[in-house]
PDB file of C-alpha atoms in Angstrom:
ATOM      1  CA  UNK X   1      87.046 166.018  44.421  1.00 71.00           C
ATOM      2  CA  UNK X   2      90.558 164.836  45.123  1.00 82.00           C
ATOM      3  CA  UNK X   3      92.058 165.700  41.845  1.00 89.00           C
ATOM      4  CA  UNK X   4      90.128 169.233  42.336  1.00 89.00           C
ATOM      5  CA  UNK X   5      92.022 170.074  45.518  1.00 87.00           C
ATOM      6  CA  UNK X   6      95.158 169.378  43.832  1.00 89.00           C
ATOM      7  CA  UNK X   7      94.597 171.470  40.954  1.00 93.00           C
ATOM      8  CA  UNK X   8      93.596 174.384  43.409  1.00 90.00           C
ATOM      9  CA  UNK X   9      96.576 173.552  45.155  1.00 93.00           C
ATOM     10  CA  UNK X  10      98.781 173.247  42.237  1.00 94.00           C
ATOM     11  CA  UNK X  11      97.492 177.022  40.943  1.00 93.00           C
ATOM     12  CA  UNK X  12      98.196 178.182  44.423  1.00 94.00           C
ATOM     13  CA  UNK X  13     101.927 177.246  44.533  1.00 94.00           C
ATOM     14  CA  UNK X  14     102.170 178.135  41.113  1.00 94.00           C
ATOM     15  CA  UNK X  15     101.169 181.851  42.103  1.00 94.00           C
ATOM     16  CA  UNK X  16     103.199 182.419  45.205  1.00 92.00           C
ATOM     17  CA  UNK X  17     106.252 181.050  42.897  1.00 94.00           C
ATOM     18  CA  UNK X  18     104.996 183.827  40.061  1.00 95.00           C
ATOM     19  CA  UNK X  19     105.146 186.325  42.821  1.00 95.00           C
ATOM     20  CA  UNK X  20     108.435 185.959  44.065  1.00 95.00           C
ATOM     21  CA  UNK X  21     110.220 185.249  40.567  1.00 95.00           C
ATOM     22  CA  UNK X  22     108.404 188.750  40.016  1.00 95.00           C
ATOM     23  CA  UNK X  23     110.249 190.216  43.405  1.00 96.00           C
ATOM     24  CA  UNK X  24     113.422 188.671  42.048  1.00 95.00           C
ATOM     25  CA  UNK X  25     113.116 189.772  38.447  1.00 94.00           C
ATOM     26  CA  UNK X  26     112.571 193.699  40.111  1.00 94.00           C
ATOM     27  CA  UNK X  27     115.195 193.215  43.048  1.00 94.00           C
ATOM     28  CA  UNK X  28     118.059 192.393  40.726  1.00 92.00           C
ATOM     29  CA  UNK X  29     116.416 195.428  38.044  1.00 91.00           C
ATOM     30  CA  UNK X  30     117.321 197.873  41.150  1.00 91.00           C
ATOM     31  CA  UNK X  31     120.292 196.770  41.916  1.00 90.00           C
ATOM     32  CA  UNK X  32     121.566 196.692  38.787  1.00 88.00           C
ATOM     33  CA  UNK X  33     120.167 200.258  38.639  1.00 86.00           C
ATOM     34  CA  UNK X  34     122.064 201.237  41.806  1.00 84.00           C
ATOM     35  CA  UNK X  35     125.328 199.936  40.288  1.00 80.00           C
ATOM     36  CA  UNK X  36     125.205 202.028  36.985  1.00 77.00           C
ATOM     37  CA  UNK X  37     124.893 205.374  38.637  1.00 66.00           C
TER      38      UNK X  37
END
């Protein structure tokens, strides 16, 4: 049971961390957008 909590956990973290590296990835695509033109 305890080693299933921490695997839910684990997948958890390891999604909100997949989201933001996904914000970054696309906030530093715009901005390199807004630089070229």
């Amino acid at each position: 049971m305890i080693v299933f909590l921490f695997t839910l956990q684990k997948i958890a973290v390891f999604k909100c961390f997949n989201r933001v590296m996904r914000l970054k990835i696309v906030f530093l695509y715009l901005a390199c957008f807004k630089l070229r033109f």
